Amino acid sequence: MRPRIAFLGLGLMGAPMARRLAEAGTDLVVWNRSREKTVPFRNIARIAETPMAAARETDAVFLCLTDADAVEAVVLGPAGLAEAGQLKRIVDFSTISPDRTRIIAARIAEATRAAWIDAPVSGGVPGAEQGTLTIMAGGVAADVEAVRPLVAPLCARFTHMGPVGAGQVTKLVNQIISGCTIAVVAEAIAFAEAAGIDATCLTEALAGGFADSAPFRLFAPRMAARDYSRPIGSSRLMLKDLDAVLEAGRKVDAVLPMSSLAAELYRATARYGLADSDIAALIEVLSGDAGKRN
Amino acid sequence: MRPRIAFLGLGLMGAPMARRLAEAGTDLVVWNRSREKTVPFRNIARIAETPMAAARETDAVFLCLTDADAVEAVVLGPAGLAEAGQLKRIVDFSTISPDRTRIIAARIAEATRAAWIDAPVSGGVPGAEQGTLTIMAGGVAADVEAVRPLVAPLCARFTHMGPVGAGQVTKLVNQIISGCTIAVVAEAIAFAEAAGIDATCLTEALAGGFADSAPFRLFAPRMAARDYSRPIGSSRLMLKDLDAVLEAGRKVDAVLPMSSLAAELYRATARYGLADSDIAALIEVLSGDAGKRN
């Protein structure tokens, strides 16, 4: 029998993920807070009026929402999942804090017996469209294994990292490394320019070595060219993630010098009016160009 | 005709590089400050008594030495290259400062008309053995192109970055990114552990994503396992490179917050008695383990 899945949240990431599930033959029910985003799904899924209605009689409920408040509203708010009767499993692709995850998971388990799997994703819109996301899962092992075939159309990698919350911790680890690496690449490009070499040659020159990484290949050329078109991510979003890292870090007494500094650099970038430019605009602050703009 | 090359400096990197040149059919003359390192070359190269003697009638002189003082001694010291009469080209694989490079290059050009190509390498001993080094070259374009076929047996990549000194600047760029990335990986592993997840799963979970890089794949497992055997590099050497970055940065007014912080973290690691352990031992400082050791 075709698995029946409710997909709640058809944003930038959620829409292509839900579309891939429909194309893989899932019996799909979708819901979105603003109804117009459900329109493109009319021919490939049923449209539900509320999270509660969407969730009934499903094998799993998938969430892909902006933040913890949105997740809490959809799960515990009016006409939310808590009012759907008994539920099997909830897979949350949203990136929210490990702490909020554990609280929401405990409350919905009381109300519906639903098992929670936090499953934040990495890979961006291209990964969502191509079904090549990296997914880091937290939850009871049996539940994680039960949803593995259901999420298979979405990802190249689905790793069980530990109990509920462990997926969100792993996403924070991912953001520490990617957020700091982008800042380091900006610093290296600014240094190269100050020292008089053509920074546009660096991506080629350093390819395949210890300086090479996906953020280097993606952002070094954009930084060297001061090209912020077709934005890949913003300083505002990276700052939100790194501030979440620092908040989580304080709760477990983690020492985070590099992440703290990188967060302040993104904060400075935002102060220079570049919060919503592509994250490559961090180069403006490190090169001093930001001070020369009007 | 077989190219005739003098190779000066048969250390950890130089020896496998010289060996590859011999195997590629080069007419090789070698010299090393301590003579016992020339012994393994007896059947594949001629052994010279001095840099001056080695350099005579060669197509190029290759240097692979520990630091700028060693380069200066071999080039401008007694029985050095400056006393060899007219020379064609000197290719310096050593990692030394851009400033010292420019000074030494100018002085040897006066004495012998030799063209200087600074060509620091990245890729470590495995890259030297396999001939897959990444080489970043500074010098006059015609000279860089003239030596390209001679260095071909050594590298996967040989990029002309600009005038004399530009190769050394590019190597510093490489060290900014790799030195900071290793520090960031240590911080991320320490955070993961403090937050209660199994850090040994991270390499697998984050593979192929934005957190992935050669330093991540190499050092994350060693850090998670506190395994410093078979050292890949030491905090002492990384600190030397990052201090060279900071010195070069001050001369050109570059802003280097992440590199400065990473340098201080390696300095702290050295203060905890871990200067000559594998660089992965930085995890001891960020996790707090260093304070628990005897």
Short mmCIF file of C-alpha atoms in Angstrom, two decimals, chain A residues 206-213 216, chain B residues 122-124 134 174-175 177-179 181-182 213-216 218-219 232-233 238 279:
data_model
loop_
_atom_site.label_atom_id
_atom_site.label_comp_id
_atom_site.label_asym_id
_atom_site.label_seq_id
_atom_site.Cartn_x
_atom_site.Cartn_y
_atom_site.Cartn_z
CA LEU A 206 43.68 26.02 -4.03
CA ALA A 207 41.23 23.45 -5.44
CA GLY A 208 41.65 19.96 -4.03
CA GLY A 209 43.83 21.08 -1.12
CA PHE A 210 43.27 21.70 2.58
CA ALA A 211 41.58 25.06 1.94
CA ASP A 212 38.98 23.51 -0.35
CA SER A 213 35.36 22.98 0.73
CA PHE A 216 35.06 27.90 -0.47
CA SER B 122 50.43 22.14 -0.26
CA GLY B 123 49.53 18.47 0.10
CA GLY B 124 52.00 17.17 2.66
CA THR B 134 49.27 21.83 -5.22
CA ASN B 174 45.91 28.51 2.18
CA GLN B 175 47.17 28.46 5.79
CA ILE B 177 41.77 28.74 5.65
CA SER B 178 43.23 25.39 6.72
CA GLY B 179 44.44 26.61 10.15
CA THR B 181 39.08 25.31 9.60
CA ILE B 182 40.88 22.83 11.84
CA SER B 213 36.27 19.53 3.79
CA ALA B 214 39.59 17.68 3.74
CA PRO B 215 40.49 18.95 7.25
CA PHE B 216 37.04 17.86 8.52
CA LEU B 218 40.92 14.02 8.38
CA PHE B 219 40.70 15.62 11.83
CA ILE B 232 49.70 14.83 10.35
CA GLY B 233 50.98 18.17 11.63
CA MET B 238 50.43 25.65 12.47
CA ILE B 279 47.23 19.24 15.66
#
